[in-house]
mmCIF file of C-alpha atoms in Angstrom:
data_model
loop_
_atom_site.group_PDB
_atom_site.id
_atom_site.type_symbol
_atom_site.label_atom_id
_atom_site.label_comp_id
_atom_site.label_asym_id
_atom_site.label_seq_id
_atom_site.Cartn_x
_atom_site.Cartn_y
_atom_site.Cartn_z
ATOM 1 C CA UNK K 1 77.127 -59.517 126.662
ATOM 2 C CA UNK K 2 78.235 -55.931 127.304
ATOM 3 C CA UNK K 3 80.506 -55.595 124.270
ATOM 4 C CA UNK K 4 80.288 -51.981 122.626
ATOM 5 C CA UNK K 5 77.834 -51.531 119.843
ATOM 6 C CA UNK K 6 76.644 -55.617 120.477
ATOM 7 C CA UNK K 7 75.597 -55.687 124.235
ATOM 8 C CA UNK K 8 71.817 -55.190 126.143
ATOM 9 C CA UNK K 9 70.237 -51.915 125.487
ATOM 10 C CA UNK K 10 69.823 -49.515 128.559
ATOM 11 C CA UNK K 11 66.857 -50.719 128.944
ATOM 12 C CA UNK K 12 67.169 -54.271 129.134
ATOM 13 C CA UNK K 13 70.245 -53.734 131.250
ATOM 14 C CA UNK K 14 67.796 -52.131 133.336
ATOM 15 C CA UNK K 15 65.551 -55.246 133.912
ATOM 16 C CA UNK K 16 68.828 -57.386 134.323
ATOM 17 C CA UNK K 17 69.799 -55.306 137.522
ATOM 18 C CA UNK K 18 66.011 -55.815 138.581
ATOM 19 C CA UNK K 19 65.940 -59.525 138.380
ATOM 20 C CA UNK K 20 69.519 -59.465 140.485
ATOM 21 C CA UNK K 21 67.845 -57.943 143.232
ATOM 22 C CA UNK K 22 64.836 -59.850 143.500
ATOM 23 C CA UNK K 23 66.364 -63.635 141.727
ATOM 24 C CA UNK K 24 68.398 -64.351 144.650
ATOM 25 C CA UNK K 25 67.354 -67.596 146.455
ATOM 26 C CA UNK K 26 65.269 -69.193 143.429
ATOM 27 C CA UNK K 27 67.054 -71.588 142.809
ATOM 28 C CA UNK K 28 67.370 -73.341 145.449
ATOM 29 C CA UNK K 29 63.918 -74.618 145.052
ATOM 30 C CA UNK K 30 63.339 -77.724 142.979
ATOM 31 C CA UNK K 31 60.829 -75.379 140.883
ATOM 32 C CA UNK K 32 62.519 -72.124 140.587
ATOM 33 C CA UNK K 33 60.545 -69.353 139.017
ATOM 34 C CA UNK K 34 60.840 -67.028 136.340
ATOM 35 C CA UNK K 35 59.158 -63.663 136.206
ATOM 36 C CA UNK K 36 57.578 -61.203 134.489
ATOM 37 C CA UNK K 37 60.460 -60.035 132.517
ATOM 38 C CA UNK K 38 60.766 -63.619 130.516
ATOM 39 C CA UNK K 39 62.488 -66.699 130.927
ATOM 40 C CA UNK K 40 65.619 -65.784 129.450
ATOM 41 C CA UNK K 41 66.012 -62.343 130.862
ATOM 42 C CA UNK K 42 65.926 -64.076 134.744
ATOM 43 C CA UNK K 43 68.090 -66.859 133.782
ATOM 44 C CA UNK K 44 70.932 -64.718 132.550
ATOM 45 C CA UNK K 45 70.301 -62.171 135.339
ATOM 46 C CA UNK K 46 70.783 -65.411 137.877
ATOM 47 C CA UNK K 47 74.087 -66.369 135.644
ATOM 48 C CA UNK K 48 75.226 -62.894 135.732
ATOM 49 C CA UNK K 49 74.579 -62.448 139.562
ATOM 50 C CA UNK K 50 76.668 -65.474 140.962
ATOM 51 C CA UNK K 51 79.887 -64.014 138.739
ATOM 52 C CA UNK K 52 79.632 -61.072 140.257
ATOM 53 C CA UNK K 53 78.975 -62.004 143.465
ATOM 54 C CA UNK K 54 75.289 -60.838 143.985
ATOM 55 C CA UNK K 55 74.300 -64.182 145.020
ATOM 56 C CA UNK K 56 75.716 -65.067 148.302
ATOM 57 C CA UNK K 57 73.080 -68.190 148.895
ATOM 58 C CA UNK K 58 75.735 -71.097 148.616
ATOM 59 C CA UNK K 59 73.005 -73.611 147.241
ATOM 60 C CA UNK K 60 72.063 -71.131 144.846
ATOM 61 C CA UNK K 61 75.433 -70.872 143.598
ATOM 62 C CA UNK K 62 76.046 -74.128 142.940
ATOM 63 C CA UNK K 63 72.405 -74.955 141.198
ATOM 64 C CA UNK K 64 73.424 -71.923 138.698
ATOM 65 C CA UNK K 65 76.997 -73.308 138.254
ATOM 66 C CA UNK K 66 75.595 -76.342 137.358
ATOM 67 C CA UNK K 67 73.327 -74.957 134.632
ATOM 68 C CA UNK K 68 75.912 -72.725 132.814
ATOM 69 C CA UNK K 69 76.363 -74.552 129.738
ATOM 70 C CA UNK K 70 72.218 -75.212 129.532
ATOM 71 C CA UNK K 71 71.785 -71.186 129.539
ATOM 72 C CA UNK K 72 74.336 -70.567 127.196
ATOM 73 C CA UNK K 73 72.573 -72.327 124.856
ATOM 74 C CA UNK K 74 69.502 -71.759 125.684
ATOM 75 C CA UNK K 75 70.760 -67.996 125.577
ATOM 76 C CA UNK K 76 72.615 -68.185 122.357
ATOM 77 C CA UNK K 77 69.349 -69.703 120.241
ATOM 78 C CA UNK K 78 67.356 -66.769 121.538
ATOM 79 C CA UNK K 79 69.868 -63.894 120.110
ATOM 80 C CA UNK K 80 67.072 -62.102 118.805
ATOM 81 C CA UNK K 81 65.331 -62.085 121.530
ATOM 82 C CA UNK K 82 68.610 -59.798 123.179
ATOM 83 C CA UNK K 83 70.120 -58.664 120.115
ATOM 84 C CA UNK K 84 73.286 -60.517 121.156
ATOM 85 C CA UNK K 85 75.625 -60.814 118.373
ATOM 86 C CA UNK K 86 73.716 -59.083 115.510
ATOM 87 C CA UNK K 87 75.142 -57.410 113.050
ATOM 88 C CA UNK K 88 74.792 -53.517 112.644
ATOM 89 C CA UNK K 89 74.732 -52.909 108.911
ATOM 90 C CA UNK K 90 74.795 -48.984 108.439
ATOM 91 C CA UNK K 91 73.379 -47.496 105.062
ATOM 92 C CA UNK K 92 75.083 -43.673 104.606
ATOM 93 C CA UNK K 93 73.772 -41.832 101.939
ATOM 94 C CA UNK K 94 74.043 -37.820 100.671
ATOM 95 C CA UNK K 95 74.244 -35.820 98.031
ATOM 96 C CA UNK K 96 77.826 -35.976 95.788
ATOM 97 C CA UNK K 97 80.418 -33.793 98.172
ATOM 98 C CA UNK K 98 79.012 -34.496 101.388
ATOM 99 C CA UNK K 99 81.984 -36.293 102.536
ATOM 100 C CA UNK K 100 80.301 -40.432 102.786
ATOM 101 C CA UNK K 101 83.317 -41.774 101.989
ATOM 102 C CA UNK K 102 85.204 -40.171 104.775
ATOM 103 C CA UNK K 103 83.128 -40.569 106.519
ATOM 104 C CA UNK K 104 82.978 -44.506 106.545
ATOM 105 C CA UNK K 105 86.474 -44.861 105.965
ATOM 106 C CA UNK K 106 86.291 -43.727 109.823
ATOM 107 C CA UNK K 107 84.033 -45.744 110.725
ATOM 108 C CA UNK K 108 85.315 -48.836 109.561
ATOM 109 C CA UNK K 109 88.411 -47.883 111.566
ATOM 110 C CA UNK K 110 86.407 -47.339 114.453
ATOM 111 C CA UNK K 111 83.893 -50.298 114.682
ATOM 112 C CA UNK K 112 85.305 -53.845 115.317
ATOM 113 C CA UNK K 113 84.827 -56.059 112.128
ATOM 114 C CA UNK K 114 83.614 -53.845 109.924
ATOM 115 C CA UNK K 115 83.888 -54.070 106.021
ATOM 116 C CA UNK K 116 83.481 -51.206 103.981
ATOM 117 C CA UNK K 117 81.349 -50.972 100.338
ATOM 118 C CA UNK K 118 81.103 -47.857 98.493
ATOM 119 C CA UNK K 119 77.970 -48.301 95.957
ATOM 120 C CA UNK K 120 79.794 -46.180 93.128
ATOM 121 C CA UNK K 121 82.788 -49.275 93.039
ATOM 122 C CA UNK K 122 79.790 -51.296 91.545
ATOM 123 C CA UNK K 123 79.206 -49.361 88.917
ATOM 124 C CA UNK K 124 82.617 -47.876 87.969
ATOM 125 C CA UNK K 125 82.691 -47.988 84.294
ATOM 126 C CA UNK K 126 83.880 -45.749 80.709
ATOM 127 C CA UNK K 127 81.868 -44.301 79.488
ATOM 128 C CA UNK K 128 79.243 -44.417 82.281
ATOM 129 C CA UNK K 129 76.286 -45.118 81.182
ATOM 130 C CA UNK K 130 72.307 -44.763 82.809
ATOM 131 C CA UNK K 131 70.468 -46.967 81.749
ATOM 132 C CA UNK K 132 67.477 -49.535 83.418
ATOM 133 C CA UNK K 133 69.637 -52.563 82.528
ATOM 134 C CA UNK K 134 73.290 -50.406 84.221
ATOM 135 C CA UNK K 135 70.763 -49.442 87.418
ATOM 136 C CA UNK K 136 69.392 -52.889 87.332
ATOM 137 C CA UNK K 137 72.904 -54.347 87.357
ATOM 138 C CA UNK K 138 74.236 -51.933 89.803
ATOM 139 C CA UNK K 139 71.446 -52.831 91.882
ATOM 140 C CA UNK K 140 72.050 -56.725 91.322
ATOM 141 C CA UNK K 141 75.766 -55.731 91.809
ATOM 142 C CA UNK K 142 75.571 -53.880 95.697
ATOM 143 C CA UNK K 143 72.827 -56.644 96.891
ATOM 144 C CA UNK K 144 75.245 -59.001 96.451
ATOM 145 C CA UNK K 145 78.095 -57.908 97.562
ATOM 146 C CA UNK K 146 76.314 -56.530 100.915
ATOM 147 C CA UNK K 147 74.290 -59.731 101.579
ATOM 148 C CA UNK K 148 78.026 -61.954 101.461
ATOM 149 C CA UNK K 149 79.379 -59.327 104.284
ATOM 150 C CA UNK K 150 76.252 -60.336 106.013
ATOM 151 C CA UNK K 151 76.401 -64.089 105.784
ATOM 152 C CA UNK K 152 80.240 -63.873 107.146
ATOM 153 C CA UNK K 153 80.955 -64.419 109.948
ATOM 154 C CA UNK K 154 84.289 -62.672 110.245
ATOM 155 C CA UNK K 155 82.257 -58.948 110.003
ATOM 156 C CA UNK K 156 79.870 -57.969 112.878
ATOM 157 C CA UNK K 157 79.696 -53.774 111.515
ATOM 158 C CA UNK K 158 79.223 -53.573 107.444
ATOM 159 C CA UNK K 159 79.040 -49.627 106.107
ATOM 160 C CA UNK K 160 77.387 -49.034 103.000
ATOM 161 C CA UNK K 161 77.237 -45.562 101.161
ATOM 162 C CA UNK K 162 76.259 -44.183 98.088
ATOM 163 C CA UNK K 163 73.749 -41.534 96.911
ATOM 164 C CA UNK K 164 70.720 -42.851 97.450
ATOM 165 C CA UNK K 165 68.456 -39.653 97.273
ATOM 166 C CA UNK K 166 64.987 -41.663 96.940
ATOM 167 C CA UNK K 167 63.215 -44.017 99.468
ATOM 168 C CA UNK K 168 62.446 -46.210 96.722
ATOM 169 C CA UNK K 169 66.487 -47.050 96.497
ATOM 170 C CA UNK K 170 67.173 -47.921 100.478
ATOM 171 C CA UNK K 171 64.018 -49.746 100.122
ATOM 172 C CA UNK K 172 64.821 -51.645 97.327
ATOM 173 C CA UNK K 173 68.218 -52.255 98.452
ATOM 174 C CA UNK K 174 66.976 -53.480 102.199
ATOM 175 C CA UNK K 175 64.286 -55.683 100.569
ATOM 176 C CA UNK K 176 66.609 -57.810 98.964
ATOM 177 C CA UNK K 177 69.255 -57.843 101.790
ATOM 178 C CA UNK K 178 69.424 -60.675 104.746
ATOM 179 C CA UNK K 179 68.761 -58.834 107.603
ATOM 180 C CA UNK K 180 67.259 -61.467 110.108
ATOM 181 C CA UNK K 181 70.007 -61.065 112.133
ATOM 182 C CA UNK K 182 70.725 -57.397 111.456
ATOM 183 C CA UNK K 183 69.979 -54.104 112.631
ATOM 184 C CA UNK K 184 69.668 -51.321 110.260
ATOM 185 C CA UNK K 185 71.005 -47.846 110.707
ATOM 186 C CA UNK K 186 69.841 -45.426 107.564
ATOM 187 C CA UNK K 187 71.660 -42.147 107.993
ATOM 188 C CA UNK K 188 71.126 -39.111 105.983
ATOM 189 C CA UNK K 189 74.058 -37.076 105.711
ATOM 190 C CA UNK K 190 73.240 -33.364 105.394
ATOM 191 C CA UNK K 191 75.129 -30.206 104.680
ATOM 192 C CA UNK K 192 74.408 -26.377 103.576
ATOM 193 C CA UNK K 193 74.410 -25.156 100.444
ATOM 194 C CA UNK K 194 77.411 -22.737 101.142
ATOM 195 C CA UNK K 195 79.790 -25.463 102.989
ATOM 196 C CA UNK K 196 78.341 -28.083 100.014
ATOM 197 C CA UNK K 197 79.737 -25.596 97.045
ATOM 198 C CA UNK K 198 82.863 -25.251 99.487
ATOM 199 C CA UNK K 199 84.113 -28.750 99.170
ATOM 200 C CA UNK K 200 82.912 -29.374 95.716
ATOM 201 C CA UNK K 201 84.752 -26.505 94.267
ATOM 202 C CA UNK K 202 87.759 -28.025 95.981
ATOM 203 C CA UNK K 203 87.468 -31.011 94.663
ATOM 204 C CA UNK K 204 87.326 -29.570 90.817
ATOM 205 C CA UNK K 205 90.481 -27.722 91.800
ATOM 206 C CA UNK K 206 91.991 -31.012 92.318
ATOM 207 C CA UNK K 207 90.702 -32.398 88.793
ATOM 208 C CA UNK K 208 88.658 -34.898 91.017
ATOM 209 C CA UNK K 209 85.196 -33.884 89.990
ATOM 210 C CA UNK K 210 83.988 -31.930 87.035
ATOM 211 C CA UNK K 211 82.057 -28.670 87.462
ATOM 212 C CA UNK K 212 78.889 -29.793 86.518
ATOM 213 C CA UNK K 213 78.528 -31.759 89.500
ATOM 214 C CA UNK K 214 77.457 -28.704 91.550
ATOM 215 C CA UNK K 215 74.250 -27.590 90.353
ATOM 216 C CA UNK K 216 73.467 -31.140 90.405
ATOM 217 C CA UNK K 217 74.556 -32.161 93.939
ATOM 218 C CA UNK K 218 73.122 -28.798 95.401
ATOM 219 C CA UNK K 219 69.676 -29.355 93.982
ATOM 220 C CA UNK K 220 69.538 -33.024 95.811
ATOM 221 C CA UNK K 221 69.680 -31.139 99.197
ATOM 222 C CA UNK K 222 66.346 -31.095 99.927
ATOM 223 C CA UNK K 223 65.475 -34.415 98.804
ATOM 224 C CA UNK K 224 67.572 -35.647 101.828
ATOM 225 C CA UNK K 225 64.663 -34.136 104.287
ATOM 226 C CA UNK K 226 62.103 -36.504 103.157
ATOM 227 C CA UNK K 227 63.529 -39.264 103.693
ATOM 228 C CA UNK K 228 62.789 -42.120 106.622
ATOM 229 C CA UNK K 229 66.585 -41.485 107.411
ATOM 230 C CA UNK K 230 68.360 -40.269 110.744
ATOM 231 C CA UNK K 231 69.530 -37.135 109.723
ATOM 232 C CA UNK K 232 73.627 -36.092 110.578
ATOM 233 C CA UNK K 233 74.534 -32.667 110.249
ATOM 234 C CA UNK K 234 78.248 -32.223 108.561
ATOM 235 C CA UNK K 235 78.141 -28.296 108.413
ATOM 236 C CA UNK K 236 81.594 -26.920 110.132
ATOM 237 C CA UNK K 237 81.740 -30.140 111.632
ATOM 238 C CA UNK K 238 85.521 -32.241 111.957
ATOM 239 C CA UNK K 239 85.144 -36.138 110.558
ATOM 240 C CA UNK K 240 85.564 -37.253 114.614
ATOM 241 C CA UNK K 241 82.808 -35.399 114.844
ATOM 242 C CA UNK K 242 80.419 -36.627 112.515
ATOM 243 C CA UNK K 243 81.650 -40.259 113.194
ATOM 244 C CA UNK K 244 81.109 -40.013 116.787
ATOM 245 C CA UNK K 245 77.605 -39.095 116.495
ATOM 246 C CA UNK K 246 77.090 -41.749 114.226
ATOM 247 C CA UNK K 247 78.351 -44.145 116.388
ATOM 248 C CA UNK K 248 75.908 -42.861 118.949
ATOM 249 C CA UNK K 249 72.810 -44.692 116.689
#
C-alpha cells in the first residue's frame, strides 16, 4: 500500500491512523461498524492494525484474520477509490534546448517500471515535412504508442515529452489516451533566455542542431506560462535536481 509514488496520499494516510485508534474492538460484534471515513478506508485500517499490532483484542484478531482474503478483494476492485496501483503517466514538454530528454532519461532510471517515449521518434523523417496529414499522423502515431504503455501491465510510470507549446496539443493528446486508471502529471519545463541560448549554441557546436533553431526556440518561452502545466525551473539547475523535484508531483 505504501509503495513510493503508488501508496495513500498524506492525507488518506492520515484517516488510516484515525480509524486505528478508534476501530479497535469492532469486530468483535456480529455487526461491526464502519464510519464516517467509508467502508473501505475502516476495513483496511482494521487489516492494517492487527499486522502491526494495534489491535490487541484477541477476538478481534481472529474475526480480521478471517476476512483477509474478502478485503483484499474487496480492496483491490475499489483501486480508484485509493489510487492503489495506478499508473502515473507524466507529459514533459518545453521549448527545443530545454533539456526533456535528459531529463526523462532520468526519470525512467529513477521510477520503477517506467517506459520512456520521446514524441519527435514518431515523426522522425527526410525531409521533414509539416503538414495536417504529417501532424495528424504524428498525432495518430504518439496516441498509440502511449495508450499500449498504458494497457501493460509490466509499466506502472510512462514519461512522455515533446514540444508541446499549445494547450490544444496536451489536450488533444490526453483526450484520446486511456487514463481511467491513470494519473496525469503535465510539467512545463522552463528556462531563461540567456541559459536557453547557452545550451543551444552548444549543441550547434556539436553539429547536433542547426542555428536557426534559436530564434525559434527562444520565442516559444513565453508560451510555456500559459499553459495549465506545473511549471519546473531548469535555470543553473543539475539534472538530479530537476528530476528530484519532479518526482516530488
Amino acid at each position: 500500500l505504501f509503495h513510493q509514488g503508488r501508496g495513500l496520499s498524506k492525507n488518506k494516510t492520515a484517516r488510516l491512523d484515525f480509524e486505528k485508534k478508534c476501530g479497535v474492538h469492532r469486530f468483535c460484534s456480529d455487526t461491526p461498524k464502519t464510519t464516517c471515513f467509508g467502508r473501505w478506508f475502516f476495513l483496511s485500517a482494521l487489516y492494517l492494525s492487527v499486522h502491526c499490532g494495534a489491535v490487541s483484542c484477541a477476538k478481534c484478531v481472529i474475526e480480521i484474520e478471517k476476512r483477509e482474503d474478502l478485503w483484499y478483494n474487496e480492496i483491490s476492485t475499489n483501486r480508484d477509490l485509493w489510487g492503489i496501483g495506478m499508473k502515473a503517466l507524466y507529459l514533459i514538454g518545453g521549448t527545443m534546448g530545454v533539456g526533456k530528454t535528459t531529463i526523462c532519461q532520468q526519470l525512467k532510471k529513477d521510477l520503477p517500471n517506467s517506459a520512456f517515449l520521446d514524441g519527435d521518434w514518431c515523426w522522425d523523417a527526410d525531409p521533414f515535412q509539416v503538414t495536417e496529414e504529417t501532424k495528424e499522423m504524428v498525432m495518430r502515431n504518439i496516441c498509440y504508442l502511449l495508450n499500449s504503455f498504458l494497457h501493460c501491465t509490466a509499466y506502472d510510470n510512462i514519461i512522455f515529452c515533446w514540444v508541446m507549446h499549445e494547450q490544444y496539443i496536451i489536450d488533444s493528446i490526453i483526450n484520446e489516451l486511456d487514463t481511467s486508471a491513470c494519473r496525469v502529471i503535465k510539467i512545463s519545463l522552463m528556462t531563461d533566455e540567456t541559459n536557453l541560448r547557452n545550451r543551444l549554441s552548444s549543441d550547434i557546436a556539436r553539429g547536433i542542431r542547426t542555428s536557426d533553431v534559436i530564434d525559434r526556440s527562444v520565442g516559444r518561452i513565453r508560451m510555456y506560462r500559459l499553459l495549465d502545466t506545473v511549471k519546473i525551473d531548469t535555470s543553473n539547475k543539475t539534472v538530479r535536481e530537476i528530476a528530484d523535484e519532479i518526482l516530488k508531483l
